XYZ file of C-alpha atoms in Angstrom:
383
model
C 227.089 52.907 171.520
C 228.135 56.490 172.204
C 226.663 59.472 170.376
C 229.820 60.070 168.318
C 230.014 56.450 167.187
C 226.296 56.474 166.343
C 226.721 59.601 164.213
C 229.784 58.208 162.450
C 227.965 54.964 161.643
C 224.910 56.798 160.300
C 226.486 59.783 158.580
C 224.024 59.751 155.687
C 220.967 59.701 157.947
C 222.469 62.470 160.093
C 223.087 64.688 157.053
C 219.551 64.104 155.779
C 218.093 64.929 159.209
C 220.101 68.165 159.463
C 219.168 69.253 155.928
C 215.506 68.453 156.573
C 215.533 70.467 159.796
C 217.182 73.444 158.083
C 214.672 73.356 155.218
C 211.816 73.188 157.697
C 213.186 76.210 159.565
C 213.570 78.098 156.259
C 209.895 77.493 155.492
C 208.774 78.692 158.930
C 210.999 81.784 159.185
C 208.969 84.117 156.876
C 205.938 83.704 159.139
C 207.748 83.032 162.395
C 206.031 85.844 164.315
C 202.600 84.505 163.316
C 203.584 80.983 164.346
C 204.748 82.331 167.703
C 201.486 84.246 168.078
C 199.610 80.989 167.548
C 201.763 79.337 170.226
C 201.033 82.141 172.717
C 197.288 81.942 172.062
C 197.369 78.158 172.389
C 199.180 78.489 175.702
C 196.480 80.849 176.977
C 193.562 78.737 175.756
C 194.970 75.290 176.602
C 193.415 75.101 180.102
C 189.977 75.743 178.598
C 190.689 73.087 175.951
C 191.537 70.537 178.645
C 188.336 71.288 180.579
C 186.015 71.202 177.580
C 187.533 67.957 176.294
C 185.800 66.254 179.212
C 182.474 66.950 177.472
C 183.337 67.424 173.767
C 185.753 65.924 171.281
C 189.198 67.494 170.894
C 188.431 68.733 167.356
C 185.091 70.310 168.309
C 186.617 72.013 171.322
C 189.532 73.318 169.248
C 187.176 74.721 166.598
C 185.100 76.489 169.240
C 188.152 78.021 170.900
C 189.623 79.143 167.562
C 186.341 80.922 166.777
C 186.386 82.504 170.233
C 189.993 83.633 169.753
C 189.164 85.236 166.387
C 186.053 87.039 167.634
C 187.292 88.133 171.066
C 191.059 88.516 170.635
C 192.341 88.864 167.065
C 189.598 91.024 165.518
C 189.198 93.416 168.488
C 192.981 93.702 168.781
C 193.343 94.529 165.082
C 190.573 97.140 165.351
C 192.119 98.804 168.417
C 195.565 98.887 166.816
C 194.133 100.426 163.637
C 192.475 103.208 165.664
C 195.648 103.769 167.710
C 197.730 104.016 164.546
C 195.299 106.521 163.047
C 195.415 108.642 166.205
C 199.217 108.477 166.202
C 199.283 109.841 162.657
C 196.888 112.640 163.686
C 199.116 113.556 166.637
C 202.118 113.578 164.310
C 200.317 115.968 161.966
C 199.308 118.295 164.808
C 202.855 118.469 166.153
C 204.415 119.011 162.743
C 201.939 121.810 161.943
C 202.483 123.420 165.380
C 198.809 123.288 166.351
C 199.388 122.513 170.017
C 199.101 126.160 171.051
C 202.678 126.464 172.303
C 202.286 130.210 172.840
C 199.282 129.734 175.112
C 201.103 127.037 177.054
C 204.113 129.324 177.581
C 201.853 132.149 178.795
C 200.076 129.773 181.174
C 203.369 128.534 182.610
C 204.647 132.093 183.029
C 201.511 132.974 185.006
C 202.442 130.266 187.505
C 205.988 131.542 187.891
C 207.699 129.159 185.449
C 209.332 130.623 182.346
C 209.949 128.052 179.626
C 210.892 128.743 176.010
C 209.012 125.918 174.321
C 209.814 127.242 170.855
C 213.524 126.902 171.514
C 212.970 123.460 173.022
C 210.961 122.456 169.953
C 213.699 123.644 167.597
C 216.242 121.644 169.567
C 214.295 118.382 169.329
C 212.413 119.038 166.107
C 214.590 116.773 163.953
C 214.499 113.620 166.131
C 210.795 114.110 166.848
C 210.095 114.610 163.147
C 212.067 111.477 162.310
C 210.107 109.446 164.855
C 206.786 110.781 163.622
C 207.751 110.117 160.027
C 208.551 106.563 161.048
C 205.048 106.198 162.490
C 203.475 107.470 159.290
C 205.689 105.202 157.199
C 204.737 102.215 159.338
C 201.076 103.005 158.766
C 201.553 103.070 154.991
C 203.634 99.881 155.042
C 200.929 98.144 157.052
C 198.361 99.029 154.383
C 200.585 97.825 151.547
C 201.407 94.614 153.428
C 197.792 93.869 154.301
C 197.580 90.730 152.071
C 200.730 89.352 153.716
C 199.300 90.153 157.163
C 196.087 88.304 156.331
C 198.086 85.276 155.191
C 200.097 85.437 158.413
C 196.957 85.577 160.541
C 195.655 82.568 158.640
C 198.866 80.766 159.624
C 198.246 81.814 163.233
C 194.720 80.388 163.177
C 195.840 77.014 161.791
C 198.769 76.802 164.231
C 196.376 77.589 167.083
C 193.927 74.900 165.953
C 196.666 72.277 165.544
C 198.178 72.980 168.958
C 194.825 72.921 170.728
C 193.787 69.660 169.112
C 197.142 67.836 169.054
C 199.333 69.800 171.468
C 200.005 66.819 173.710
C 201.013 64.602 170.800
C 203.270 67.350 169.418
C 205.083 67.747 172.724
C 205.432 63.972 173.029
C 206.944 63.862 169.515
C 209.291 66.707 170.336
C 210.440 64.971 173.498
C 211.022 61.788 171.520
C 213.215 63.383 168.840
C 215.087 65.756 171.166
C 218.490 64.173 171.953
C 218.339 65.076 175.643
C 217.780 62.877 178.684
C 214.214 62.738 180.021
C 215.083 64.324 183.365
C 216.792 67.247 181.613
C 213.801 67.631 179.304
C 211.531 67.755 182.356
C 213.675 70.501 183.846
C 213.753 72.523 180.618
C 210.021 72.156 179.961
C 209.161 73.136 183.531
C 211.393 76.195 183.356
C 209.955 77.301 180.017
C 206.441 76.735 181.331
C 207.172 79.026 184.261
C 208.639 81.666 181.965
C 205.661 81.567 179.607
C 203.210 81.819 182.487
C 205.006 84.765 184.046
C 205.459 86.555 180.711
C 201.942 86.067 179.341
C 200.073 86.440 182.631
C 202.435 88.339 184.884
C 203.614 90.997 182.434
C 200.953 91.130 179.730
C 197.866 90.780 181.913
C 199.065 93.372 184.427
C 200.006 95.776 181.608
C 196.616 95.266 179.935
C 194.700 95.907 183.161
C 196.686 99.062 183.898
C 196.272 100.303 180.319
C 192.499 99.773 180.399
C 192.166 101.457 183.787
C 194.197 104.475 182.714
C 192.369 104.628 179.379
C 189.028 104.810 181.191
C 190.314 107.666 183.338
C 191.642 109.560 180.302
C 188.307 109.124 178.518
C 186.378 110.468 181.520
C 188.661 113.511 181.641
C 188.101 114.130 177.928
C 191.739 113.670 176.894
C 192.040 113.223 173.098
C 193.671 110.209 171.396
C 192.602 107.913 174.235
C 193.106 104.692 172.258
C 196.646 105.647 171.262
C 197.501 106.615 174.855
C 195.984 103.352 176.119
C 198.102 101.286 173.715
C 201.171 103.334 174.688
C 200.390 102.648 178.359
C 200.213 98.916 177.648
C 203.627 98.919 175.955
C 205.275 101.059 178.648
C 203.683 99.012 181.439
C 205.619 96.009 180.168
C 208.884 97.781 180.981
C 210.286 97.739 184.534
C 210.515 101.089 186.349
C 208.515 102.864 183.620
C 204.949 101.618 183.508
C 201.921 103.877 183.312
C 204.024 106.787 184.614
C 205.313 107.239 181.079
C 201.834 108.271 179.907
C 199.904 109.929 182.724
C 202.784 112.143 183.899
C 203.298 113.996 180.558
C 199.520 114.152 179.994
C 199.079 115.657 183.475
C 201.764 118.231 182.706
C 200.029 119.112 179.446
C 196.653 119.487 181.186
C 198.212 121.703 183.830
C 200.028 123.803 181.220
C 196.784 124.368 179.325
C 194.992 125.575 182.467
C 193.004 122.397 183.185
C 194.074 122.282 186.836
C 191.270 120.081 188.158
C 191.728 117.513 185.378
C 195.506 117.538 185.902
C 195.160 117.004 189.654
C 192.575 114.259 189.162
C 194.828 112.479 186.651
C 197.800 112.668 189.018
C 195.793 111.013 191.794
C 194.153 108.437 189.536
C 197.362 107.701 187.615
C 199.238 107.158 190.867
C 196.633 104.591 191.917
C 196.901 102.825 188.555
C 200.699 102.664 188.818
C 200.492 101.482 192.426
C 198.108 98.693 191.398
C 201.119 96.817 190.022
C 202.082 96.085 193.615
C 198.820 94.190 194.140
C 197.995 92.831 190.681
C 201.263 91.039 190.043
C 201.301 89.061 193.321
C 197.648 88.145 192.777
C 198.429 86.717 189.330
C 201.891 85.158 189.609
C 202.909 85.377 193.243
C 205.209 87.614 195.217
C 208.153 87.785 192.833
C 208.823 88.782 189.250
C 209.608 86.132 186.675
C 212.500 87.997 185.075
C 215.076 90.483 186.190
C 214.922 93.963 184.648
C 217.711 93.401 182.125
C 216.068 90.300 180.651
C 212.719 92.084 180.367
C 214.056 95.242 178.712
C 216.469 93.525 176.327
C 213.958 90.762 175.634
C 211.163 93.213 174.757
C 213.162 95.504 172.473
C 215.179 92.683 170.928
C 212.041 90.596 170.555
C 210.290 93.441 168.726
C 213.127 93.630 166.190
C 213.426 89.880 165.680
C 209.853 88.610 166.070
C 207.738 91.697 165.457
C 204.881 92.683 167.785
C 204.669 89.217 169.340
C 208.241 89.769 170.556
C 206.735 91.826 173.385
C 205.797 88.499 174.984
C 208.230 86.053 173.403
C 211.460 88.072 173.695
C 211.831 87.790 177.492
C 210.837 84.119 177.322
C 213.550 83.440 174.719
C 216.221 85.149 176.818
C 215.078 83.485 180.034
C 214.880 80.121 178.256
C 218.392 80.612 176.882
C 219.663 81.201 180.406
C 217.957 78.060 181.705
C 219.363 75.998 178.835
C 222.890 77.351 179.298
C 222.681 76.681 183.037
C 221.763 73.051 182.346
C 224.493 72.766 179.707
C 227.159 74.217 182.008
C 226.115 71.899 184.822
C 226.235 68.825 182.578
C 229.594 69.843 181.100
C 230.993 70.186 184.617
C 229.823 66.642 185.344
C 227.267 67.680 187.960
C 224.091 65.948 186.886
C 222.043 67.052 189.912
C 218.973 68.948 188.687
C 218.341 72.448 190.009
C 216.053 72.317 193.026
C 212.872 74.356 193.282
C 214.464 76.560 195.961
C 217.484 77.271 193.746
C 215.272 78.082 190.780
C 213.129 80.391 192.924
C 216.281 82.197 194.093
C 217.465 82.738 190.516
C 216.710 86.400 189.705
C 216.165 85.531 186.072
C 213.530 82.850 186.547
C 212.248 83.217 190.122
C 208.564 82.660 189.582
C 206.457 82.036 192.629
C 204.918 78.625 193.170
C 201.483 80.279 193.367
C 201.371 81.265 189.715
C 203.148 78.152 188.498
C 200.766 75.802 190.288
C 197.843 77.760 188.889
C 198.919 77.084 185.340
C 199.968 73.505 185.997
C 196.517 72.726 187.380
C 195.286 73.012 183.803
C 196.326 69.438 183.104
C 195.341 66.282 184.912
C 198.777 65.756 186.455
C 199.880 68.944 188.278
C 203.531 67.882 187.911
C 203.323 67.693 184.131
C 204.631 70.693 182.119
C 202.115 72.597 179.992
C 200.829 71.028 176.760
C 201.780 67.490 177.851
C 199.519 64.552 178.519
C 199.774 60.851 178.994
C 201.387 60.423 175.562
C 204.681 61.713 176.971
C 204.977 58.445 178.913
C 204.904 56.499 175.651
C 207.811 58.485 174.217
């Protein structure tokens, strides 16, 4: 019986299934970003879950890892973001009240042979800068007013994390069973998404975090103010191709030089250059010799993901775009009647999803069968 005949014979069941799915999506949507955050954390902690399950029960292991995630990831992250937001508001106040000593900076630049009218430059860009700074202050106030909703969302994240750690394999097996796609196509899609998640979470986020921490340490040693804010800004910019830590240490170096701190400026230029150059070595060490996404997917995915999914869109946005490309590739191939799956060499040559086998095999080693996509276990065979 073909799919169309099956649907026509079971119209009532089909309608009920579609309505149920839509209602389920409507319930999830208000807290979608928190659900996605739980999925990302579960992806990170799943290898530890698999190892510890050899000695402890699945529930005990999941409870331990949830507690670890709260104490070492969620709470420290919330604290750092709160400090960064407070420093951003302070910087906004200083700029708006013209307390940066623009006159002294102009005099210092003139003594080096450069004549710059910073007052005129400030007047030119005062409105857009003021609008941006006002947006930061407004975001801070909105965060305070939405604190109860944020706490509820984080509670959702914790429960999603616990459920995925304890029953992730069964959930994937269920999903594979209800998804109306052939098993070999599901294997291809799951493998591709696994590669994208690994490259996004480890390749982009881990490298950006390491660079941000390294630069933050250097800024703290040099006595630069608002170190936490600049560190968070470095992390965000390091996620973007062709920008990275340059977007922070270059303007800070210019400011140090303009204020007469020549030694600190020179030291930051040297140290910042080393931090930016570390990308060349860190990324291959973590995910192999190639990037997981091309520049367009990363940039559009990050900014679009921020608008659609909130902060977690920094990680999920590129994965969604890359996953959409993989899915459309499979769909186009099937529609053309070519059922041959994409080979590993062809996938590696795809600029949108060309993850190296080094990083992929690292993540796939987290389960017993290295050929099994992430979050799957023996239950998939029963589906």
